[in-house]
GROMACS .gro file of C-alpha atoms in nm:
model
  314
    1MET     CA    1   0.006   0.023  -0.009
    2LYS     CA    2   0.278   0.227   0.087
    3ALA     CA    3   0.463   0.142  -0.234
    4GLU     CA    4   0.127   0.245  -0.413
    5ASN     CA    5   0.091   0.576  -0.277
    6GLU     CA    6   0.480   0.662  -0.334
    7GLN     CA    7   0.431   0.568  -0.697
    8ARG     CA    8   0.109   0.769  -0.706
    9THR     CA    9   0.289   1.080  -0.551
   10GLY     CA   10   0.542   1.043  -0.794
   11LEU     CA   11   0.345   1.048  -1.065
   12LEU     CA   12   0.168   1.379  -0.932
   13TYR     CA   13   0.547   1.500  -0.912
   14GLY     CA   14   0.578   1.421  -1.267
   15PHE     CA   15   0.307   1.558  -1.412
   16GLY     CA   16   0.368   1.869  -1.229
   17ALA     CA   17   0.705   1.897  -1.352
   18TYR     CA   18   0.660   1.821  -1.713
   19GLY     CA   19   0.339   2.018  -1.708
   20MET     CA   20   0.556   2.349  -1.596
   21TRP     CA   21   0.817   2.298  -1.863
   22GLY     CA   22   0.528   2.228  -2.105
   23LEU     CA   23   0.357   2.551  -2.023
   24VAL     CA   24   0.648   2.755  -1.981
   25PRO     CA   25   0.627   2.922  -2.313
   26LEU     CA   26   0.342   3.130  -2.167
   27PHE     CA   27   0.587   3.284  -1.909
   28TRP     CA   28   0.878   3.403  -2.141
   29PRO     CA   29   0.665   3.665  -2.345
   30LEU     CA   30   0.552   3.840  -1.998
   31LEU     CA   31   0.899   3.941  -1.961
   32LYS     CA   32   0.939   4.149  -2.285
   33PRO     CA   33   1.087   4.396  -2.350
   34SER     CA   34   1.379   4.222  -2.192
   35GLY     CA   35   1.612   4.053  -2.435
   36ALA     CA   36   1.684   3.646  -2.426
   37ILE     CA   37   2.020   3.724  -2.312
   38GLU     CA   38   1.911   3.957  -2.031
   39ILE     CA   39   1.639   3.690  -1.923
   40LEU     CA   40   1.902   3.431  -1.934
   41ALA     CA   41   2.112   3.629  -1.704
   42HIS     CA   42   1.840   3.716  -1.431
   43ARG     CA   43   1.757   3.345  -1.444
   44MET     CA   44   2.132   3.209  -1.369
   45VAL     CA   45   2.144   3.485  -1.094
   46TRP     CA   46   1.787   3.403  -0.936
   47SER     CA   47   1.835   3.057  -0.986
   48LEU     CA   48   2.119   3.036  -0.779
   49ALA     CA   49   1.931   3.214  -0.503
   50VAL     CA   50   1.657   2.984  -0.495
   51VAL     CA   51   1.852   2.671  -0.505
   52GLY     CA   52   2.078   2.820  -0.240
   53LEU     CA   53   1.804   2.881   0.011
   54ALA     CA   54   1.686   2.511  -0.028
   55LEU     CA   55   2.040   2.379   0.049
   56LEU     CA   56   2.036   2.613   0.318
   57ALA     CA   57   1.720   2.452   0.445
   58LEU     CA   58   1.837   2.109   0.405
   59ARG     CA   59   2.163   2.165   0.515
   60ARG     CA   60   2.331   1.987   0.237
   61TRP     CA   61   2.675   2.142   0.194
   62GLY     CA   62   2.920   1.867   0.235
   63TRP     CA   63   2.912   1.790  -0.148
   64ILE     CA   64   3.068   2.112  -0.193
   65ARG     CA   65   3.412   2.056  -0.028
   66GLU     CA   66   3.432   1.735  -0.237
   67LEU     CA   67   3.349   1.899  -0.578
   68LEU     CA   68   3.620   2.146  -0.526
   69HIS     CA   69   3.876   1.859  -0.474
   70GLN     CA   70   3.777   1.702  -0.822
   71PRO     CA   71   3.921   1.926  -1.106
   72ARG     CA   72   3.755   1.669  -1.361
   73LYS     CA   73   3.413   1.706  -1.207
   74LEU     CA   74   3.463   2.095  -1.182
   75GLY     CA   75   3.557   2.098  -1.556
   76LEU     CA   76   3.260   1.894  -1.658
   77THR     CA   77   3.029   2.084  -1.430
   78ALA     CA   78   3.169   2.413  -1.617
   79LEU     CA   79   3.079   2.221  -1.963
   80ALA     CA   80   2.751   2.143  -1.834
   81ALA     CA   81   2.669   2.498  -1.739
   82THR     CA   82   2.796   2.637  -2.070
   83VAL     CA   83   2.605   2.367  -2.269
   84ILE     CA   84   2.254   2.435  -2.081
   85SER     CA   85   2.300   2.806  -2.097
   86VAL     CA   86   2.297   2.771  -2.495
   87ASN     CA   87   2.008   2.572  -2.471
   88TRP     CA   88   1.797   2.803  -2.246
   89GLY     CA   89   1.919   3.114  -2.435
   90LEU     CA   90   1.812   2.989  -2.754
   91TYR     CA   91   1.482   2.866  -2.616
   92ILE     CA   92   1.378   3.172  -2.468
   93TRP     CA   93   1.475   3.346  -2.786
   94ALA     CA   94   1.274   3.086  -2.999
   95VAL     CA   95   0.951   3.158  -2.771
   96ASN     CA   96   0.978   3.533  -2.788
   97ASN     CA   97   1.055   3.529  -3.148
   98GLU     CA   98   0.720   3.325  -3.260
   99HIS     CA   99   0.919   2.980  -3.313
  100VAL     CA  100   0.752   2.780  -3.056
  101VAL     CA  101   0.680   2.513  -3.263
  102GLU     CA  102   0.983   2.437  -3.368
  103ALA     CA  103   1.110   2.483  -3.026
  104SER     CA  104   0.891   2.185  -2.941
  105LEU     CA  105   1.024   1.997  -3.229
  106GLY     CA  106   1.381   2.000  -3.073
  107TYR     CA  107   1.249   1.802  -2.753
  108PHE     CA  108   1.039   1.558  -2.944
  109ILE     CA  109   1.392   1.451  -3.116
  110ASN     CA  110   1.590   1.473  -2.815
  111PRO     CA  111   1.549   1.148  -2.730
  112LEU     CA  112   1.624   1.022  -3.081
  113VAL     CA  113   1.946   1.259  -3.057
  114SER     CA  114   2.040   1.080  -2.734
  115ILE     CA  115   2.026   0.716  -2.894
  116ALA     CA  116   2.252   0.856  -3.179
  117ILE     CA  117   2.520   1.020  -2.914
  118GLY     CA  118   2.489   0.679  -2.712
  119VAL     CA  119   2.601   0.490  -3.035
  120LEU     CA  120   2.844   0.735  -3.168
  121VAL     CA  121   3.015   0.833  -2.819
  122LEU     CA  122   2.914   0.535  -2.590
  123GLY     CA  123   2.965   0.264  -2.839
  124GLU     CA  124   2.592   0.145  -2.754
  125ARG     CA  125   2.444  -0.112  -2.982
  126LEU     CA  126   2.064  -0.049  -3.136
  127ARG     CA  127   1.822  -0.278  -3.165
  128ARG     CA  128   1.623  -0.288  -3.533
  129ALA     CA  129   1.319  -0.063  -3.380
  130GLN     CA  130   1.565   0.186  -3.271
  131TRP     CA  131   1.716   0.187  -3.583
  132VAL     CA  132   1.406   0.242  -3.768
  133ALA     CA  133   1.312   0.521  -3.544
  134VAL     CA  134   1.634   0.682  -3.623
  135GLY     CA  135   1.588   0.648  -3.942
  136LEU     CA  136   1.234   0.832  -3.952
  137SER     CA  137   1.371   1.110  -3.750
  138PHE     CA  138   1.637   1.180  -4.007
  139ALA     CA  139   1.362   1.162  -4.294
  140ALA     CA  140   1.143   1.412  -4.081
  141VAL     CA  141   1.457   1.652  -4.053
  142LEU     CA  142   1.492   1.606  -4.437
  143VAL     CA  143   1.100   1.686  -4.515
  144LEU     CA  144   1.111   1.972  -4.242
  145ALA     CA  145   1.418   2.126  -4.404
  146ILE     CA  146   1.229   2.126  -4.760
  147GLY     CA  147   0.908   2.288  -4.554
  148TYR     CA  148   1.110   2.549  -4.389
  149GLY     CA  149   1.337   2.635  -4.690
  150ARG     CA  150   1.644   2.577  -4.437
  151PRO     CA  151   1.736   2.303  -4.179
  152PRO     CA  152   1.565   2.316  -3.853
  153TRP     CA  153   1.844   2.489  -3.666
  154ILE     CA  154   1.634   2.564  -3.386
  155SER     CA  155   1.516   2.242  -3.333
  156LEU     CA  156   1.856   2.062  -3.380
  157ILE     CA  157   2.066   2.298  -3.150
  158LEU     CA  158   1.793   2.255  -2.867
  159ALA     CA  159   1.767   1.869  -2.931
  160PHE     CA  160   2.161   1.835  -2.946
  161SER     CA  161   2.252   2.077  -2.646
  162PHE     CA  162   1.999   1.896  -2.419
  163ALA     CA  163   2.117   1.538  -2.528
  164THR     CA  164   2.478   1.649  -2.441
  165TYR     CA  165   2.391   1.791  -2.132
  166GLY     CA  166   2.214   1.473  -2.036
  167LEU     CA  167   2.529   1.290  -2.138
  168ILE     CA  168   2.763   1.523  -1.916
  169LYS     CA  169   2.509   1.478  -1.634
  170LYS     CA  170   2.569   1.096  -1.670
  171LYS     CA  171   2.924   1.133  -1.619
  172LEU     CA  172   2.886   1.362  -1.333
  173ASP     CA  173   2.660   1.152  -1.124
  174MET     CA  174   2.533   1.427  -0.915
  175GLY     CA  175   2.214   1.491  -0.732
  176GLY     CA  176   1.961   1.715  -0.913
  177LEU     CA  177   1.973   1.999  -0.677
  178GLU     CA  178   2.330   1.977  -0.605
  179SER     CA  179   2.428   1.970  -0.996
  180LEU     CA  180   2.187   2.268  -1.053
  181THR     CA  181   2.352   2.461  -0.771
  182ALA     CA  182   2.688   2.388  -0.894
  183GLU     CA  183   2.579   2.488  -1.268
  184THR     CA  184   2.424   2.786  -1.131
  185ALA     CA  185   2.728   2.895  -0.930
  186VAL     CA  186   2.978   2.873  -1.230
  187LEU     CA  187   2.718   3.103  -1.432
  188PHE     CA  188   2.651   3.356  -1.145
  189LEU     CA  189   2.947   3.583  -1.171
  190PRO     CA  190   2.933   3.623  -1.558
  191ALA     CA  191   2.540   3.642  -1.541
  192LEU     CA  192   2.567   3.933  -1.252
  193GLY     CA  193   2.826   4.086  -1.447
  194TYR     CA  194   2.621   4.112  -1.761
  195VAL     CA  195   2.320   4.232  -1.569
  196LEU     CA  196   2.544   4.524  -1.379
  197TRP     CA  197   2.671   4.607  -1.735
  198LEU     CA  198   2.341   4.661  -1.869
  199GLY     CA  199   2.255   4.889  -1.558
  200ALA     CA  200   2.554   5.107  -1.632
  201GLN     CA  201   2.495   5.139  -2.001
  202GLY     CA  202   2.115   5.231  -1.941
  203GLN     CA  203   1.992   4.940  -2.113
  204SER     CA  204   1.877   4.716  -1.824
  205THR     CA  205   1.468   4.667  -1.820
  206PHE     CA  206   1.504   4.529  -1.472
  207ALA     CA  207   1.462   4.887  -1.303
  208SER     CA  208   1.329   5.059  -1.568
  209HIS     CA  209   0.964   4.891  -1.629
  210GLY     CA  210   0.810   4.898  -1.291
  211VAL     CA  211   0.796   4.653  -1.031
  212ALA     CA  212   0.601   4.406  -1.164
  213HIS     CA  213   0.841   4.348  -1.431
  214SER     CA  214   1.151   4.332  -1.203
  215LEU     CA  215   0.933   4.072  -0.977
  216LEU     CA  216   0.893   3.855  -1.316
  217LEU     CA  217   1.232   3.863  -1.398
  218ALA     CA  218   1.323   3.743  -1.028
  219ALA     CA  219   1.077   3.480  -1.086
  220THR     CA  220   1.283   3.335  -1.348
  221GLY     CA  221   1.459   3.161  -1.041
  222LEU     CA  222   1.153   2.974  -0.909
  223VAL     CA  223   1.046   2.877  -1.299
  224THR     CA  224   1.374   2.713  -1.308
  225ALA     CA  225   1.407   2.545  -0.980
  226ILE     CA  226   1.039   2.414  -0.893
  227PRO     CA  227   1.016   2.191  -1.229
  228LEU     CA  228   1.374   2.046  -1.127
  229VAL     CA  229   1.281   1.955  -0.762
  230PHE     CA  230   0.948   1.805  -0.845
  231PHE     CA  231   1.147   1.605  -1.137
  232GLY     CA  232   1.377   1.475  -0.851
  233MET     CA  233   1.095   1.380  -0.613
  234ALA     CA  234   0.937   1.194  -0.931
  235ALA     CA  235   1.239   1.019  -1.022
  236VAL     CA  236   1.323   0.843  -0.684
  237ARG     CA  237   0.942   0.732  -0.689
  238VAL     CA  238   0.833   0.598  -1.016
  239PRO     CA  239   1.007   0.354  -1.291
  240LEU     CA  240   1.246   0.505  -1.526
  241SER     CA  241   1.013   0.384  -1.812
  242THR     CA  242   0.723   0.563  -1.667
  243LEU     CA  243   0.932   0.892  -1.653
  244GLY     CA  244   1.050   0.853  -1.991
  245LEU     CA  245   0.678   0.821  -2.094
  246LEU     CA  246   0.593   1.135  -1.923
  247GLN     CA  247   0.886   1.343  -2.078
  248TYR     CA  248   0.666   1.340  -2.388
  249MET     CA  249   0.439   1.569  -2.197
  250ALA     CA  250   0.633   1.910  -2.217
  251PRO     CA  251   0.691   1.908  -2.610
  252VAL     CA  252   0.319   1.792  -2.654
  253PHE     CA  253   0.186   2.121  -2.440
  254GLN     CA  254   0.466   2.336  -2.625
  255PHE     CA  255   0.352   2.206  -2.970
  256GLY     CA  256  -0.011   2.270  -2.877
  257LEU     CA  257   0.051   2.630  -2.753
  258GLY     CA  258   0.246   2.708  -3.064
  259VAL     CA  259  -0.064   2.614  -3.308
  260LEU     CA  260  -0.339   2.712  -3.089
  261TYR     CA  261  -0.237   3.003  -2.875
  262PHE     CA  262   0.056   3.161  -3.082
  263HIS     CA  263  -0.130   3.048  -3.403
  264GLU     CA  264   0.205   2.974  -3.575
  265ALA     CA  265   0.186   2.860  -3.917
  266MET     CA  266   0.151   2.433  -3.998
  267PRO     CA  267   0.159   2.384  -4.365
  268PRO     CA  268   0.122   2.039  -4.494
  269GLU     CA  269   0.468   1.955  -4.518
  270ARG     CA  270   0.536   2.067  -4.158
  271TRP     CA  271   0.267   1.830  -4.038
  272ALA     CA  272   0.431   1.541  -4.255
  273GLY     CA  273   0.763   1.609  -4.073
  274PHE     CA  274   0.622   1.614  -3.710
  275SER     CA  275   0.403   1.296  -3.812
  276LEU     CA  276   0.738   1.106  -3.897
  277VAL     CA  277   0.867   1.217  -3.534
  278TRP     CA  278   0.563   1.104  -3.380
  279ALA     CA  279   0.594   0.778  -3.547
  280ALA     CA  280   0.951   0.734  -3.474
  281LEU     CA  281   0.857   0.832  -3.100
  282VAL     CA  282   0.582   0.554  -3.086
  283LEU     CA  283   0.808   0.305  -3.238
  284LEU     CA  284   1.089   0.380  -2.978
  285THR     CA  285   0.823   0.367  -2.695
  286TRP     CA  286   0.695   0.064  -2.799
  287ASP     CA  287   1.008  -0.117  -2.827
  288ALA     CA  288   1.126  -0.003  -2.484
  289LEU     CA  289   0.817  -0.113  -2.342
  290ARG     CA  290   0.826  -0.451  -2.500
  291THR     CA  291   1.197  -0.496  -2.416
  292ALA     CA  292   1.138  -0.390  -2.028
  293ARG     CA  293   0.872  -0.671  -2.035
  294ARG     CA  294   1.069  -0.935  -2.182
  295SER     CA  295   1.315  -0.831  -1.929
  296ARG     CA  296   1.112  -0.880  -1.622
  297ALA     CA  297   0.946  -1.222  -1.768
  298ARG     CA  298   1.301  -1.345  -1.775
  299VAL     CA  299   1.381  -1.263  -1.426
  300GLU     CA  300   1.041  -1.405  -1.313
  301ALA     CA  301   1.111  -1.717  -1.501
  302ALA     CA  302   1.471  -1.772  -1.361
  303PRO     CA  303   1.471  -2.036  -1.095
  304ALA     CA  304   1.577  -1.913  -0.735
  305VAL     CA  305   1.949  -1.999  -0.643
  306LEU     CA  306   1.932  -2.149  -0.317
  307PRO     CA  307   2.244  -2.115  -0.118
  308THR     CA  308   2.405  -2.467  -0.069
  309PRO     CA  309   2.368  -2.558   0.292
  310ALA     CA  310   2.679  -2.628   0.484
  311ARG     CA  311   2.794  -2.944   0.601
  312GLU     CA  312   2.823  -3.014   0.981
  313PRO     CA  313   3.165  -3.081   1.090
  314ALA     CA  314   3.221  -3.476   1.152
   0.00000   0.00000   0.00000
């Protein structure tokens, strides 16, 4: 009963995390006339404030000394911070420049890019269904490139940057709150320096567009941290396969907002390209569920190995 309650709680946290990530395109336009770089800088500064308070409340500081004595981990943290900055900055720019649908495509194809990186970087072997899914996604990019009249660069950069970020995080092997703190700490001084420089140049919107605008910019810390905290709470309560299915919520919401709320154009060739991506994801999900079922069946069918009783001394 307790396990069921934990899983139900985990599902609620998962829905909360991916739901917030899916609805975040509604938030970034509220920050205009701030530019994407200014918003990104404030997001870094205020995120550190939020996670710092969280760590203070939880009294989880011991990991900092360990990290400071591991140059390789520090380097990977700096690299992760750089990569996620590219991802965040481009996503904010895309939403505020009417590319919500193209941005959502980036997160649809992200699992497929992660598979490709696994093959190319980690030497992983793919099953037949996974190869077909990767082939469908490649065909989708070609169809969308024809439709857009250019490759879907926004989608590709978002997908590759987030997949690279995931690879680095896998190698770092740190907790969600700790890794976010370390990454924002790396970014804090450059971000704060940029915010102060904007103010000195008279180009900052933080203090020149009223208290409400300033509070919205400060809220970027909460918008960043809360979904990540929810995600961390979900990750320890639900199976990874369930979490993998929940991740599609965010791009589905983003796509829906792009088409229905922001009224972005969807000519037939874009529908064709997206349909290929969705077919690839359906195939990928089916293959993952089938493989998990087979693995579970093998474990259940395997005879239990009983320990050999020790002989009593004669």
